[in-house]
Amino acid sequence: MIVDFNQGMRKVIPLLDEHSIGKSITSVLNGNQRLRGIIDLKQDSDFNCSLNGDMVPYHIGFSPVFNQNNLSIGHIITFTDVTERVLMLEKLKQLASLDGLTQLLNGHNACWKYCKGTHSGRRSIGVL
């Protein structure tokens, strides 16, 4: 049941409004089966959401809420925009695969890409 939400969540779940308080989270997901599956599992997960035509990556986290008898009564679900993290990881992969001086694939990555491409054609290669 939805108890409260941040207004920023309307970007991710457009049907979320003041009338959503007290309703089931699945009632406002508008058929988004991927998001519903993540919420049903209650496991931290990454989720890509299309906002104005752009894909925005979110990390969805779950924190249990307990009553005074230490019984679980629900979860706080947090959506964290991880765009910056994803961009940094892509840049790190690029930096790790390119030679800093020549901007060519470094030896390991050049061999890996070549080997991967020739493996599908069943050609054998030797590496010196």
Backbone as a ProteinNet text record, in pm:
[ID]
protein_1_A
[PRIMARY]
MIVDFNQGMRKVIPLLDEHSIGKSITSVLNGNQRLRGIIDLKQDSDFNCSLNGDMVPYHIGFSPVFNQNNLSIGHIITFTDVTERVLMLEKLKQLASLDGLTQLLNGHNACWKYCKGTHSGRRSIGVL
[TERTIARY]
83.9	0	89.2	54.4	130.3	91.8	193.3	171	214.1	322.6	374.5	466.2	494.9	587	644.5	760.7	827.3	770.7	750.4	692	775.4	905.9	991.6	953.2	881.6	840.1	736.6	674.4	574.6	638.2	769.8	839.3	843.4	864.8	878.8	742.7	651.5	516.8	416.7	381.2	295.7	159.1	103.5	-28.2	-24.4	93.3	108.1	62.9	-37.9	-85.1	-137.7	-192.8	-241.3	-351.4	-420.8	-525.5	-469.4	-338.2	-273.3	-248.2	-247.6	-224.3	-331.8	-285.9	-376.8	-401.5	-358.7	-377	-255.6	-273.6	-164.6	-70.1	60.3	158	130.3	84.4	58.9	-56.5	-144.6	-257.1	-215.1	-97.3	-52.2	62.3	98.2	209.8	170.9	42.9	-5.8	47.1	42.7	81	229.7	314.2	459.1	501.6	503.2	529.3	671.4	768.2	907.4	920.5	866.3	872	791.7	676.9	595.9	672.2	742.8	821.4	929.6	996.5	1100.6	1039.2	927.5	862.5	807.5	751.8	700.8	811.8	931.8	1044.4	1106.5	1089	1145.7	1296.5	1365.2	1510.2	1568	1676.9	1741.9	1772.4	1749	1765.2	1786.7	1840.1	1851.9	1735.8	1691.5	1573.6	1594.4	1570.6	1579.3	1439.7	1422.5	1292.3	1302.7	1205.3	1203.4	1134.2	1211.5	1156.9	1178.6	1071.5	1077.5	1166.5	1161.4	1239.5	1381	1426.7	1560.1	1549.7	1645.3	1649.3	1725.7	1661.1	1722.9	1737.2	1861	1881.8	1854.8	1781.5	1752.9	1799.7	1840.5	1862.5	1743.5	1674.8	1559.6	1605.1	1587.5	1627.4	1508.3	1517.5	1410.2	1465.4	1398.1	1434.4	1312.1	1324.4	1207.9	1171.1	1042.8	991.6	932.4	972.6	926.6	843.5	747.1	669.9	744	682.9	749.1	769.4	699.5	718	818.9	890.3	992	934.4	809.6	746.3	748.1	782.2	786.1	644.7	627.7	495.3	496.1	609.1	617.3	760	772.1	903.1	902.6	1017	1040.8	1110.5	1054.9	1112.6	1175.2	1305.2	1374.7	1419.2	1399.4	1444.6	1556	1676.2	1790.8	1836.5	1840.5	1889.5	2040.2	2083.3	2224.6	2288.5	2235.5	2288.5	2437	2477.6	2618.6	2706.4	2661.1	2737.4	2752.6	2645	2648.4	2743.2	2737.9	2826.9	2973.2	2999.9	3137.5	3187.2	3101.3	3140.6	3171.6	3089.9	3115.3	3247.2	3274.2	3399.5	3518	3503.3	3609.5	3638.7	3534	3553.8	3626.6	3588.7	3654.6	3801.3	3829.9	3968	4050	3987.5	4058.7	4087.9	4009.5	4028.4	4112.6	4135	4211.6	4349.5	4446.6	4579	4573.3	4626.5	4617.5	4688.7	4795.2	4872.9	4814.9	4782.6	4739.2	4588.5	4513.4	4368	4323.3	4413.1	4379.6	4350.5	4279.9	4254.2	4385.8	4393.1	4516.3	4527	4641.6	4668.9	4565.8	4529.5	4434.8	4299	4249.2	4116	4113.9	4221.8	4227.4	4220.4	4297	4296.1	4158.9	4101.3	3970.8	3863.7	3858.6	3757.8	3782.7	3909.7	3940.3	3907.2	3947.3	3921.8	3772.3	3698.8	3553.7	3491	3538.5	3485.4	3521.8	3642	3682.8	3627.5	3596	3543.7	3410.9	3328.8	3199.4	3215.7	3325.7	3352.8	3433.1	3466.1	3538.5	3678.5	3740.4	3878.6	3967.7	4078	4171.8	4276.5	4324.7	4427.2	4535.3	4650.2	4758.5	4795.6	4825.6	4863	5008.4	5088.1	5230	5253.8
-117.2	0	124.6	220.6	345.8	433.6	473	559.1	702.1	716.9	848.6	831.3	939.8	933.3	1071.2	1072	1194.3	1235.4	1365.3	1413.7	1373.8	1350.9	1308.9	1172.9	1094.3	961.9	968.5	1082.1	1095.7	1080.2	1106.7	1085.5	936.9	854.6	710.5	642.5	685.1	626.8	741.1	771.9	887.5	884.8	767.1	760.5	789.6	808	834.6	978.2	992.6	1124.7	1116.4	1224.7	1228.2	1126.6	1083.3	983.2	840.9	827.5	695.8	651	745.9	712.2	612.8	500.3	396.9	286.5	309.8	208.7	115.7	3.7	-89.9	-30	-53.5	-1.6	-55.3	-179.7	-238.6	-169.6	-102.9	-35.7	90.2	144.1	266.1	240.1	114.2	83.3	85.5	93.6	106.5	-5.3	-127.3	-241.4	-259.5	-186	-201.3	-330.6	-440.2	-572.4	-586.6	-524.5	-532.6	-469.4	-350.3	-282.5	-357.8	-409	-487.4	-610.9	-678.1	-794.8	-761.5	-648	-604.5	-577.3	-507.5	-473.3	-598.1	-691.4	-815.5	-897.5	-899.5	-976.1	-910.2	-778.4	-702.1	-722.3	-725.6	-737.7	-616.7	-562.5	-449.4	-485.1	-389.8	-417.8	-287.6	-299.8	-185.2	-187.9	-69.5	-55.8	62.3	43.4	152.3	201.7	332.6	395.1	495.5	494.2	589.4	717.7	826.8	957.9	1054.6	1099.1	1191.4	1136.8	1007.5	946.1	906	945.5	909.2	796.6	703.4	595.8	645.9	640.2	683.7	561.4	530.5	413.6	448.2	360.9	376.1	251	270.2	156.8	157.5	44	32.6	-43.9	18.3	-44	-64.7	-165.4	-199.7	-201.9	-131.6	-131.6	-174	-280.7	-326.1	-227.5	-220.5	-137.9	-234.5	-216.7	-305.1	-227.7	-297.3	-234.3	-253.7	-209.1	-217.3	-361.3	-457.8	-598.8	-666.9	-585.3	-632.6	-721.6	-696.2	-767.3	-676.8	-734.3	-657.4	-614.1	-484.6	-432.5	-369.8	-372.9	-316.8	-285.4	-208.1	-170.7	-25.7	36.2	165.7	132.5	178.4	152.8	283.2	278.6	397.9	379.1	482.2	484.9	588.5	544.2	634	643.9	765.7	789	762.1	662.6	624.4	656.7	757.6	796.7	826.2	900.9	939	815.3	721	597.8	519.4	507.4	432.9	500.2	632.3	704.3	687.9	691	672.1	531.6	430.4	292.9	276.9	337.9	330.9	397.8	512.6	583.8	501.8	438.6	355.1	236.6	173.1	61.9	109.3	227.6	282.9	310.3	372.9	403	276.1	172.9	47.6	-27.3	-2.9	-79	-5.6	124.8	201.5	237.7	235.5	282.4	434.3	489.2	632.5	717.2	667.2	744.2	736.9	616.7	598.2	598.6	581.2	567.7	445.6	347	219.4	120.1	12.6	-91.2	-142.1	-156.4	-210.2	-357.6	-417.9	-554.4	-655.6	-652.6	-750.5	-737.5	-616.2	-595.8	-616.9	-582.4	-606.2	-755.7	-834.3	-979.2	-1035.6	-986.7	-1037.5	-1014.8	-893.5	-864.1	-944.1	-959.6	-1037.1	-1184.1	-1237.4	-1378.8	-1406	-1315.7	-1332.8	-1333	-1245.5	-1237.9	-1358.5	-1413.2	-1527.7	-1657.4	-1661	-1784.9	-1823.8	-1724.3	-1755.1	-1811.4	-1773.1	-1824.9	-1953.3	-2004.6	-2130.6	-2129	-2009.8	-2003.5	-2012.1	-2078.7	-2084.6	-1976.7	-1922.4	-1820.1	-1854.5	-1798.3	-1811.3	-1673.7	-1663.7	-1534.7	-1542.4	-1444	-1439.7	-1347.4
0	0	0	-79.6	-87.7	31	107.4	223.7	193	115.6	80.8	-39.8	-110	-222.9	-248.7	-313.3	-354	-489.7	-510.3	-636.6	-758.7	-740.1	-850.1	-906.3	-828.1	-873.4	-985.3	-1001.9	-1109.2	-1247.2	-1256.4	-1383.2	-1417.1	-1316.5	-1336.3	-1343	-1255.4	-1249.8	-1268.5	-1393.8	-1421.6	-1352.8	-1325.3	-1262.1	-1112.1	-1058.2	-915	-885	-801.2	-759.8	-616.5	-568.3	-429.6	-403	-506.6	-490.5	-480.7	-501.7	-495	-351.3	-256.9	-116.3	-72.1	-14.5	32.2	-70.3	-194	-298.1	-304.7	-369.2	-394.2	-497.8	-481.6	-578.3	-718.2	-727.1	-859.3	-932	-858.9	-923.5	-999.3	-971.7	-1039.6	-1137.7	-1156.6	-1246.2	-1392.8	-1422.8	-1560.3	-1650.9	-1601.4	-1684	-1706.3	-1635.3	-1651	-1581.1	-1657.2	-1600.6	-1547.2	-1613.5	-1566.2	-1428.9	-1411.9	-1283.4	-1178.3	-1218.2	-1124.2	-1076	-1166.7	-1129.9	-1029	-1048.3	-954.4	-817.6	-816	-688.8	-620.1	-696.3	-637.3	-572.2	-635.2	-579.9	-456.4	-445.9	-333.8	-320.9	-437.1	-439.7	-512	-455.7	-519.7	-665.2	-753.6	-895.4	-971.4	-1092.1	-1181.1	-1279.8	-1319.5	-1404.1	-1497.1	-1626.4	-1722.9	-1753.5	-1743.8	-1763.8	-1879.1	-1968.3	-2078.2	-2032.4	-2030.4	-1992.6	-2108	-2167.8	-2281.9	-2392.9	-2416.7	-2523.2	-2484.6	-2367.4	-2320.6	-2219.1	-2224.3	-2125	-2002.5	-1886.9	-1761.9	-1672.1	-1631.1	-1544.5	-1398.2	-1331.7	-1188.8	-1115.4	-992.1	-902.4	-806.3	-797	-708.1	-584.1	-468.7	-342.6	-250.9	-167.7	-74.7	67.1	157.3	299.1	378.4	456.7	533.1	643.8	674	784.2	886.5	1012	1119.2	1219.4	1282.2	1389.4	1521.3	1631.3	1761.7	1808.8	1748.8	1783	1690.1	1612.9	1520.5	1408.6	1372.8	1261.6	1138.1	1024.4	900.8	862.3	839.1	801.8	661.6	595.1	460.2	421.4	314.6	262.2	217.4	232.4	168.2	37.3	-72.7	-203.9	-252.5	-282.4	-329.5	-473.7	-553.7	-691.9	-699.2	-731.5	-739	-883.7	-936.2	-1072.2	-1072.5	-1149.7	-1152.4	-1287.7	-1355.9	-1486.5	-1478.4	-1378.7	-1365.4	-1346.1	-1265.3	-1242.3	-1371.9	-1449.1	-1574.6	-1673.9	-1683.5	-1774.7	-1733.5	-1602.9	-1555.2	-1585.3	-1570.4	-1601.7	-1750.3	-1836.1	-1980.2	-2014.9	-1954.6	-1979.6	-1929.2	-1812.9	-1758	-1849.5	-1902.8	-1996.7	-2121.5	-2170.1	-2288.3	-2258.6	-2144.7	-2108.8	-2089.2	-2036.3	-2012.2	-2141.7	-2245.7	-2368.9	-2473.5	-2454.9	-2552.9	-2499.2	-2588.4	-2554.7	-2541.8	-2434.3	-2409.9	-2512.8	-2571.8	-2667.5	-2808.9	-2853.2	-2991.9	-3010.1	-2900.7	-2904.6	-2985.8	-2999	-3060.4	-2950.1	-2985.8	-2885.7	-2830.7	-2698.5	-2641.7	-2678.9	-2657.5	-2702.7	-2657.2	-2530.9	-2478	-2545.7	-2555.2	-2613.1	-2762.9	-2832.6	-2976.7	-3003.2	-2926.3	-2943	-2907.9	-2798.8	-2754	-2860.7	-2916.1	-3017.4	-3144.5	-3181.5	-3301.2	-3278.7	-3165.1	-3134.4	-3129.7	-3068.5	-3058.6	-3197.9	-3285.6	-3421.2	-3504.7	-3488.1	-3569.1	-3514	-3384.6	-3325.7	-3390.1	-3420.3	-3480.4	-3621.2	-3689.6	-3823	-3819.7	-3703.3	-3683.1	-3743	-3751.5	-3795.6	-3673.9	-3687.6	-3575.5	-3594.5	-3483.9	-3489.2	-3389.3	-3410.6	-3313.7	-3264.3	-3137.7	-3079.2	-3038.7	-3081.9	-3047.7	-2931.4
[MASK]
++++++++++++++++++++++++++++++++++++++++++++++++++++++++++++++++++++++++++++++++++++++++++++++++++++++++++++++++++++++++++++++++

